[in-house]
């Protein structure tokens, strides 16, 4: 076991090599957590020399699997870092076993920021200004030697804006034809954590994600193919972009919604009427032609333009052709059969006065 009184300067020289400048403005000692004491800023100089047989190598940020796994009694709080670009950072690295370490330190971006002989050390930044951060907490143990723990880090930025539109189309749509919705997301990071959802009203139409692994902000466009129906006339299409950053991320996750896109769908003409129609005498034909724009409708019988009867009778039976013109031109054929007996409406009209007269006669008796 090594003597804890060796000169710390020699330990640092063998451990770190020549000093390099740190790219962040965080070279000042980190403030302590509420329940901790700051490590000493100076170290004793009257300690015995470090044995010449001790050789140390600086920690590396990339993962490397040793032949024999070294017990590393390090813990981090938080265990992973999720920070918005420009926000402050504070991560505590501590030893879970006291009295086992000669040196504890943080290495960030391959430059060593801080070291201590205490059992904990807080790495802090006033402002996160890097999109690809690499931070490692390391320790020189008395028995096991050197060990380290990488800090998983995600630097994020919600989208600046989200918008929705149609690809190469503006104005009304026609039912049954293919169209492509596009959702544009501006300046988001990391885009691989982004989920884009398309909506029709409050109904989700589909979700999409990006395969882009760029950690810096990028802009991407997501598309969805649709075929509108007449029921879609007047609905609103929109999309939302959500950053899914895991359990260490903000709650709720950052979400940015697009504007609502009001859909206008041209459809028809559609004939609302059975092809074989049965009506009673005295009834009208319950036929209607719907469409947008409103179609013009002309009824033919035996090649002649006819008006629909308000009160049908036997002579109105036969084969009718309906010519319509709206979004397109369509012709329909309806065979009408008129049944004997008065229609419902006319029956009520006849029997009500008779019933009233009958009641009056009873009261006179």
Tab-separated table of C-alpha atoms in Angstrom:
chain	number	residue	atom	x	y	z
A	1	UNK	CA	0.000	0.000	0.000
A	2	UNK	CA	1.272	3.418	-0.895
A	3	UNK	CA	1.872	6.110	1.666
A	4	UNK	CA	-0.717	8.868	1.380
A	5	UNK	CA	1.933	11.526	1.989
A	6	UNK	CA	3.683	11.395	-1.397
A	7	UNK	CA	4.023	14.760	-3.154
A	8	UNK	CA	0.818	15.380	-5.104
A	9	UNK	CA	2.698	17.272	-7.777
A	10	UNK	CA	4.628	14.158	-8.761
A	11	UNK	CA	1.417	12.115	-8.782
A	12	UNK	CA	-0.267	14.619	-11.066
A	13	UNK	CA	2.769	14.786	-13.364
A	14	UNK	CA	2.849	11.042	-13.799
A	15	UNK	CA	-0.939	10.846	-14.038
A	16	UNK	CA	-1.687	13.733	-16.339
A	17	UNK	CA	1.440	14.647	-18.266
A	18	UNK	CA	1.912	18.277	-19.387
A	19	UNK	CA	-0.981	20.592	-18.497
A	20	UNK	CA	-3.294	21.703	-21.307
A	21	UNK	CA	-5.847	24.450	-21.465
A	22	UNK	CA	-9.533	23.557	-20.913
A	23	UNK	CA	-11.929	24.790	-23.571
A	24	UNK	CA	-14.590	25.819	-21.057
A	25	UNK	CA	-14.460	28.629	-18.554
A	26	UNK	CA	-14.639	26.222	-15.601
A	27	UNK	CA	-11.093	26.112	-14.253
A	28	UNK	CA	-12.129	27.584	-10.914
A	29	UNK	CA	-12.969	25.050	-8.156
A	30	UNK	CA	-16.604	23.902	-8.207
A	31	UNK	CA	-18.942	25.080	-5.448
A	32	UNK	CA	-19.767	22.342	-2.896
A	33	UNK	CA	-23.107	20.599	-2.751
A	34	UNK	CA	-25.268	21.514	0.228
A	35	UNK	CA	-24.050	18.638	2.417
A	36	UNK	CA	-20.397	18.571	1.348
A	37	UNK	CA	-17.116	20.317	2.160
A	38	UNK	CA	-14.846	21.626	-0.535
A	39	UNK	CA	-11.586	19.659	-1.013
A	40	UNK	CA	-8.417	21.484	-0.005
A	41	UNK	CA	-7.016	23.845	-2.620
A	42	UNK	CA	-3.401	23.047	-1.695
A	43	UNK	CA	-1.669	19.848	-0.831
A	44	UNK	CA	1.143	19.125	1.697
A	45	UNK	CA	4.660	19.175	0.290
A	46	UNK	CA	6.539	17.324	3.033
A	47	UNK	CA	5.689	13.779	1.936
A	48	UNK	CA	8.062	10.956	0.954
A	49	UNK	CA	8.875	10.457	-2.702
A	50	UNK	CA	6.707	8.334	-4.991
A	51	UNK	CA	8.356	4.946	-5.694
A	52	UNK	CA	9.959	4.778	-9.121
A	53	UNK	CA	8.104	1.534	-9.844
A	54	UNK	CA	4.736	3.338	-9.961
A	55	UNK	CA	3.616	4.105	-13.517
A	56	UNK	CA	0.254	5.760	-14.282
A	57	UNK	CA	-1.570	6.384	-17.549
A	58	UNK	CA	-4.145	9.155	-18.064
A	59	UNK	CA	-7.789	8.088	-18.293
A	60	UNK	CA	-9.401	7.799	-21.690
A	61	UNK	CA	-12.969	8.815	-22.499
A	62	UNK	CA	-13.687	6.033	-24.957
A	63	UNK	CA	-14.883	2.638	-23.631
A	64	UNK	CA	-12.210	-0.037	-23.351
A	65	UNK	CA	-12.738	-3.526	-21.988
A	66	UNK	CA	-9.744	-4.598	-19.822
A	67	UNK	CA	-8.583	-8.175	-19.586
A	68	UNK	CA	-9.617	-8.196	-15.910
A	69	UNK	CA	-12.337	-5.818	-14.755
A	70	UNK	CA	-11.035	-3.483	-12.038
A	71	UNK	CA	-13.297	-2.801	-9.103
A	72	UNK	CA	-14.126	0.905	-9.442
A	73	UNK	CA	-15.903	2.357	-6.374
A	74	UNK	CA	-17.089	5.519	-8.157
A	75	UNK	CA	-20.628	6.894	-8.267
A	76	UNK	CA	-22.070	9.887	-10.131
A	77	UNK	CA	-25.019	12.106	-9.392
A	78	UNK	CA	-26.784	12.384	-11.733
A	79	UNK	CA	-25.799	9.066	-13.308
A	80	UNK	CA	-26.252	10.566	-16.792
A	81	UNK	CA	-26.301	14.165	-17.939
A	82	UNK	CA	-29.145	15.637	-19.998
A	83	UNK	CA	-28.688	19.386	-20.333
A	84	UNK	CA	-30.140	22.086	-22.571
A	85	UNK	CA	-27.542	23.979	-24.584
A	86	UNK	CA	-26.625	27.126	-22.659
A	87	UNK	CA	-27.780	25.848	-19.243
A	88	UNK	CA	-25.460	25.336	-16.245
A	89	UNK	CA	-24.042	21.923	-15.293
A	90	UNK	CA	-23.231	20.313	-11.931
A	91	UNK	CA	-22.263	16.625	-11.612
A	92	UNK	CA	-20.839	15.084	-8.438
A	93	UNK	CA	-18.392	12.172	-8.592
A	94	UNK	CA	-17.673	10.452	-5.303
A	95	UNK	CA	-15.988	7.361	-3.877
A	96	UNK	CA	-18.299	4.767	-2.428
A	97	UNK	CA	-15.443	3.427	-0.298
A	98	UNK	CA	-13.432	5.804	1.868
A	99	UNK	CA	-9.700	5.511	2.321
A	100	UNK	CA	-9.060	3.677	-0.969
A	101	UNK	CA	-8.049	6.557	-3.259
A	102	UNK	CA	-4.927	8.640	-3.678
A	103	UNK	CA	-6.381	10.980	-6.310
A	104	UNK	CA	-9.908	11.721	-7.576
A	105	UNK	CA	-10.449	13.850	-10.666
A	106	UNK	CA	-12.529	14.933	-13.629
A	107	UNK	CA	-11.286	14.862	-17.237
A	108	UNK	CA	-13.372	16.738	-19.816
A	109	UNK	CA	-12.739	16.811	-23.566
A	110	UNK	CA	-9.344	15.113	-23.019
A	111	UNK	CA	-8.221	18.039	-20.824
A	112	UNK	CA	-8.005	17.540	-17.079
A	113	UNK	CA	-10.020	20.084	-15.217
A	114	UNK	CA	-9.878	19.247	-11.529
A	115	UNK	CA	-8.322	16.789	-9.071
A	116	UNK	CA	-8.590	16.280	-5.342
A	117	UNK	CA	-7.481	13.929	-2.562
A	118	UNK	CA	-10.943	14.135	-0.999
A	119	UNK	CA	-13.723	11.547	-1.498
A	120	UNK	CA	-15.865	13.656	-3.841
A	121	UNK	CA	-15.469	16.234	-6.578
A	122	UNK	CA	-18.121	18.327	-8.361
A	123	UNK	CA	-17.671	19.232	-12.011
A	124	UNK	CA	-19.513	22.440	-12.869
A	125	UNK	CA	-20.085	24.659	-15.874
A	126	UNK	CA	-21.754	28.043	-15.887
A	127	UNK	CA	-22.998	27.418	-19.418
A	128	UNK	CA	-22.964	24.301	-21.577
A	129	UNK	CA	-21.470	25.446	-24.885
A	130	UNK	CA	-20.476	22.174	-26.545
A	131	UNK	CA	-22.727	19.790	-28.500
A	132	UNK	CA	-20.398	16.796	-28.142
A	133	UNK	CA	-19.308	16.610	-24.522
A	134	UNK	CA	-17.005	13.889	-23.160
A	135	UNK	CA	-16.534	13.798	-19.395
A	136	UNK	CA	-14.754	11.131	-17.311
A	137	UNK	CA	-14.394	10.792	-13.561
A	138	UNK	CA	-11.253	8.865	-12.586
A	139	UNK	CA	-9.531	7.687	-9.438
A	140	UNK	CA	-6.099	6.341	-8.493
A	141	UNK	CA	-6.775	3.556	-6.014
A	142	UNK	CA	-4.192	2.379	-3.491
A	143	UNK	CA	-4.587	-1.293	-4.337
A	144	UNK	CA	-6.420	-1.688	-7.645
A	145	UNK	CA	-4.645	1.124	-9.474
A	146	UNK	CA	-6.434	3.491	-11.836
A	147	UNK	CA	-10.180	3.243	-12.645
A	148	UNK	CA	-12.627	5.533	-14.400
A	149	UNK	CA	-16.319	6.094	-15.124
A	150	UNK	CA	-17.646	7.791	-18.245
A	151	UNK	CA	-20.506	10.263	-17.898
A	152	UNK	CA	-23.240	9.628	-20.541
A	153	UNK	CA	-24.143	13.102	-21.764
A	154	UNK	CA	-26.859	14.485	-24.051
A	155	UNK	CA	-26.970	18.154	-25.008
A	156	UNK	CA	-30.336	19.137	-26.473
A	157	UNK	CA	-32.181	22.064	-27.990
A	158	UNK	CA	-35.943	22.068	-28.757
A	159	UNK	CA	-37.005	23.056	-32.293
A	160	UNK	CA	-37.039	26.744	-33.143
A	161	UNK	CA	-40.254	26.196	-35.110
A	162	UNK	CA	-42.518	23.488	-36.551
A	163	UNK	CA	-44.727	24.016	-39.623
A	164	UNK	CA	-47.057	21.889	-41.751
A	165	UNK	CA	-48.044	22.179	-45.412
A	166	UNK	CA	-48.780	20.107	-48.510
A	167	UNK	CA	-46.041	19.145	-50.946
A	168	UNK	CA	-46.538	20.955	-54.281
A	169	UNK	CA	-50.182	21.756	-53.555
A	170	UNK	CA	-52.294	24.622	-52.304
A	171	UNK	CA	-56.025	25.261	-52.188
A	172	UNK	CA	-58.849	22.680	-52.108
A	173	UNK	CA	-58.186	18.957	-52.417
A	174	UNK	CA	-60.226	16.406	-54.326
A	175	UNK	CA	-61.516	13.320	-52.555
A	176	UNK	CA	-59.711	10.074	-53.265
A	177	UNK	CA	-56.637	11.698	-54.789
A	178	UNK	CA	-53.166	11.268	-53.187
A	179	UNK	CA	-51.567	14.178	-51.356
A	180	UNK	CA	-48.442	14.472	-49.208
A	181	UNK	CA	-48.307	16.323	-45.909
A	182	UNK	CA	-44.917	17.659	-44.833
A	183	UNK	CA	-43.850	18.669	-41.332
A	184	UNK	CA	-40.764	20.917	-41.229
A	185	UNK	CA	-38.769	21.018	-37.984
A	186	UNK	CA	-36.197	23.801	-37.689
A	187	UNK	CA	-32.949	23.580	-35.647
A	188	UNK	CA	-33.411	20.684	-33.232
A	189	UNK	CA	-30.783	18.629	-31.407
A	190	UNK	CA	-30.241	15.752	-31.161
A	191	UNK	CA	-32.590	14.935	-34.020
A	192	UNK	CA	-32.341	11.174	-33.401
A	193	UNK	CA	-34.330	11.735	-30.188
A	194	UNK	CA	-37.122	13.526	-32.056
A	195	UNK	CA	-40.550	11.963	-32.646
A	196	UNK	CA	-42.870	13.673	-35.149
A	197	UNK	CA	-46.593	12.867	-35.023
A	198	UNK	CA	-49.133	13.840	-37.723
A	199	UNK	CA	-52.703	14.568	-36.619
A	200	UNK	CA	-56.129	14.908	-38.226
A	201	UNK	CA	-58.142	16.737	-35.622
A	202	UNK	CA	-57.291	14.836	-32.436
A	203	UNK	CA	-56.601	11.561	-34.262
A	204	UNK	CA	-52.951	10.556	-34.703
A	205	UNK	CA	-52.235	9.518	-38.293
A	206	UNK	CA	-48.670	8.262	-37.797
A	207	UNK	CA	-45.307	8.820	-36.130
A	208	UNK	CA	-41.871	9.210	-37.679
A	209	UNK	CA	-38.267	9.468	-36.477
A	210	UNK	CA	-34.968	10.461	-38.039
A	211	UNK	CA	-31.903	8.282	-38.647
A	212	UNK	CA	-29.609	11.315	-38.501
A	213	UNK	CA	-27.001	10.917	-35.725
A	214	UNK	CA	-25.708	14.488	-35.879
A	215	UNK	CA	-25.505	15.915	-32.360
A	216	UNK	CA	-25.612	19.528	-33.511
A	217	UNK	CA	-28.905	21.290	-34.430
A	218	UNK	CA	-30.292	20.339	-37.837
A	219	UNK	CA	-33.506	20.974	-39.769
A	220	UNK	CA	-35.464	18.057	-41.219
A	221	UNK	CA	-38.703	17.488	-43.112
A	222	UNK	CA	-41.018	14.540	-42.405
A	223	UNK	CA	-43.754	13.494	-44.847
A	224	UNK	CA	-46.994	11.509	-44.747
A	225	UNK	CA	-49.194	10.416	-47.702
A	226	UNK	CA	-52.976	10.790	-47.386
A	227	UNK	CA	-56.112	10.307	-49.520
A	228	UNK	CA	-58.833	12.648	-48.234
A	229	UNK	CA	-62.518	11.720	-48.265
A	230	UNK	CA	-65.598	13.911	-48.135
A	231	UNK	CA	-65.640	13.421	-44.344
A	232	UNK	CA	-62.298	15.254	-44.177
A	233	UNK	CA	-63.803	18.494	-45.459
A	234	UNK	CA	-63.310	21.080	-42.708
A	235	UNK	CA	-60.945	19.025	-40.522
A	236	UNK	CA	-57.582	20.373	-39.335
A	237	UNK	CA	-54.245	18.744	-40.107
A	238	UNK	CA	-51.242	19.502	-37.870
A	239	UNK	CA	-48.073	17.953	-36.478
A	240	UNK	CA	-46.031	18.030	-33.291
A	241	UNK	CA	-42.325	17.473	-32.615
A	242	UNK	CA	-41.392	15.896	-29.264
A	243	UNK	CA	-37.881	15.374	-27.856
A	244	UNK	CA	-37.755	12.047	-26.007
A	245	UNK	CA	-34.724	12.416	-23.702
A	246	UNK	CA	-35.191	9.520	-21.291
A	247	UNK	CA	-35.609	9.386	-17.501
A	248	UNK	CA	-32.947	12.041	-16.850
A	249	UNK	CA	-34.554	14.443	-19.333
A	250	UNK	CA	-37.073	17.213	-18.598
A	251	UNK	CA	-40.618	16.284	-17.597
A	252	UNK	CA	-42.778	16.683	-19.579
A	253	UNK	CA	-40.609	16.277	-22.692
A	254	UNK	CA	-40.183	19.410	-24.857
A	255	UNK	CA	-43.003	19.586	-27.431
A	256	UNK	CA	-43.487	22.110	-30.245
A	257	UNK	CA	-46.708	22.096	-32.315
A	258	UNK	CA	-47.316	23.389	-35.817
A	259	UNK	CA	-50.138	25.654	-36.893
A	260	UNK	CA	-53.490	24.067	-37.816
A	261	UNK	CA	-54.061	23.513	-41.546
A	262	UNK	CA	-57.774	23.735	-42.452
A	263	UNK	CA	-58.674	21.195	-45.126
A	264	UNK	CA	-61.097	21.974	-47.951
A	265	UNK	CA	-62.117	18.819	-49.807
A	266	UNK	CA	-64.086	18.879	-53.058
A	267	UNK	CA	-66.197	15.760	-53.525
A	268	UNK	CA	-69.104	14.313	-55.442
A	269	UNK	CA	-71.577	14.510	-56.928
A	270	UNK	CA	-73.074	11.699	-54.820
A	271	UNK	CA	-76.691	10.539	-55.202
A	272	UNK	CA	-78.342	9.777	-51.868
A	273	UNK	CA	-81.084	7.488	-53.135
A	274	UNK	CA	-81.515	3.729	-53.800
A	275	UNK	CA	-81.285	2.610	-57.423
A	276	UNK	CA	-84.654	0.835	-56.991
A	277	UNK	CA	-86.962	3.244	-55.182
A	278	UNK	CA	-90.372	2.366	-53.743
A	279	UNK	CA	-92.689	5.164	-52.655
A	280	UNK	CA	-96.345	5.278	-51.666
A	281	UNK	CA	-98.902	7.353	-53.429
A	282	UNK	CA	-98.813	10.911	-52.166
A	283	UNK	CA	-95.146	10.782	-51.114
A	284	UNK	CA	-92.261	12.683	-52.762
A	285	UNK	CA	-89.068	11.082	-54.047
A	286	UNK	CA	-86.554	11.027	-51.121
A	287	UNK	CA	-83.549	11.607	-53.387
A	288	UNK	CA	-80.744	14.141	-52.866
A	289	UNK	CA	-77.523	14.909	-54.709
A	290	UNK	CA	-74.625	16.102	-52.536
A	291	UNK	CA	-71.276	17.518	-53.509
A	292	UNK	CA	-68.774	20.339	-53.109
A	293	UNK	CA	-68.907	22.591	-55.012
A	294	UNK	CA	-72.707	22.308	-55.013
A	295	UNK	CA	-73.640	20.348	-58.144
A	296	UNK	CA	-76.332	21.144	-60.671
A	297	UNK	CA	-78.945	18.384	-61.019
A	298	UNK	CA	-81.339	17.566	-63.904
A	299	UNK	CA	-83.892	14.708	-63.892
A	300	UNK	CA	-84.875	12.972	-67.142
A	301	UNK	CA	-87.665	10.534	-67.974
A	302	UNK	CA	-88.061	9.061	-71.427
A	303	UNK	CA	-85.487	11.580	-72.684
A	304	UNK	CA	-87.484	14.546	-71.375
A	305	UNK	CA	-86.556	16.898	-68.541
A	306	UNK	CA	-89.012	16.439	-65.689
A	307	UNK	CA	-89.604	17.959	-62.269
A	308	UNK	CA	-89.850	15.690	-59.275
A	309	UNK	CA	-93.435	15.312	-58.032
A	310	UNK	CA	-94.290	16.647	-54.576
A	311	UNK	CA	-97.114	14.059	-54.318
A	312	UNK	CA	-96.522	10.964	-56.403
A	313	UNK	CA	-99.143	8.783	-58.058
A	314	UNK	CA	-99.150	5.750	-60.342
A	315	UNK	CA	-98.256	7.760	-63.429
A	316	UNK	CA	-94.931	8.801	-61.873
A	317	UNK	CA	-93.615	5.230	-61.833
A	318	UNK	CA	-90.827	4.429	-64.279
A	319	UNK	CA	-87.122	4.796	-65.015
A	320	UNK	CA	-85.391	8.115	-64.319
A	321	UNK	CA	-81.932	9.371	-65.274
A	322	UNK	CA	-80.223	11.994	-63.114
A	323	UNK	CA	-77.552	14.120	-64.766
A	324	UNK	CA	-75.234	15.951	-62.349
A	325	UNK	CA	-72.346	18.367	-62.758
A	326	UNK	CA	-70.084	19.496	-59.922
A	327	UNK	CA	-66.501	18.448	-59.219
A	328	UNK	CA	-67.111	16.102	-62.130
A	329	UNK	CA	-70.005	14.973	-64.302
A	330	UNK	CA	-71.957	11.885	-63.254
A	331	UNK	CA	-75.160	10.189	-64.389
A	332	UNK	CA	-77.365	8.021	-62.170
A	333	UNK	CA	-80.353	5.797	-62.917
A	334	UNK	CA	-83.279	5.226	-60.540
A	335	UNK	CA	-86.237	2.885	-61.112
A	336	UNK	CA	-89.308	4.186	-59.268
A	337	UNK	CA	-92.217	1.993	-58.168
A	338	UNK	CA	-95.308	3.777	-56.764
A	339	UNK	CA	-97.288	1.641	-54.322
A	340	UNK	CA	-101.014	1.971	-53.870
A	341	UNK	CA	-102.224	3.653	-50.653
A	342	UNK	CA	-101.765	7.120	-49.334
A	343	UNK	CA	-98.377	8.282	-48.109
A	344	UNK	CA	-97.651	8.738	-44.438
A	345	UNK	CA	-97.748	12.511	-44.528
A	346	UNK	CA	-101.030	12.641	-46.445
A	347	UNK	CA	-102.604	9.987	-44.205
A	348	UNK	CA	-101.972	12.110	-41.155
A	349	UNK	CA	-103.409	15.113	-42.968
A	350	UNK	CA	-106.638	13.227	-43.798
A	351	UNK	CA	-107.272	11.410	-40.540
A	352	UNK	CA	-106.602	14.228	-38.079
A	353	UNK	CA	-109.635	16.370	-39.175
A	354	UNK	CA	-111.852	13.244	-39.148
A	355	UNK	CA	-110.725	12.388	-35.629
A	356	UNK	CA	-111.459	15.920	-34.442
A	357	UNK	CA	-114.965	15.801	-35.998
A	358	UNK	CA	-115.643	12.416	-34.367
A	359	UNK	CA	-114.645	13.729	-30.901
A	360	UNK	CA	-116.949	16.747	-31.324
A	361	UNK	CA	-119.884	14.473	-32.170
A	362	UNK	CA	-119.300	12.406	-28.999
A	363	UNK	CA	-119.377	15.473	-26.747
A	364	UNK	CA	-122.666	16.632	-28.320
A	365	UNK	CA	-124.402	13.347	-27.477
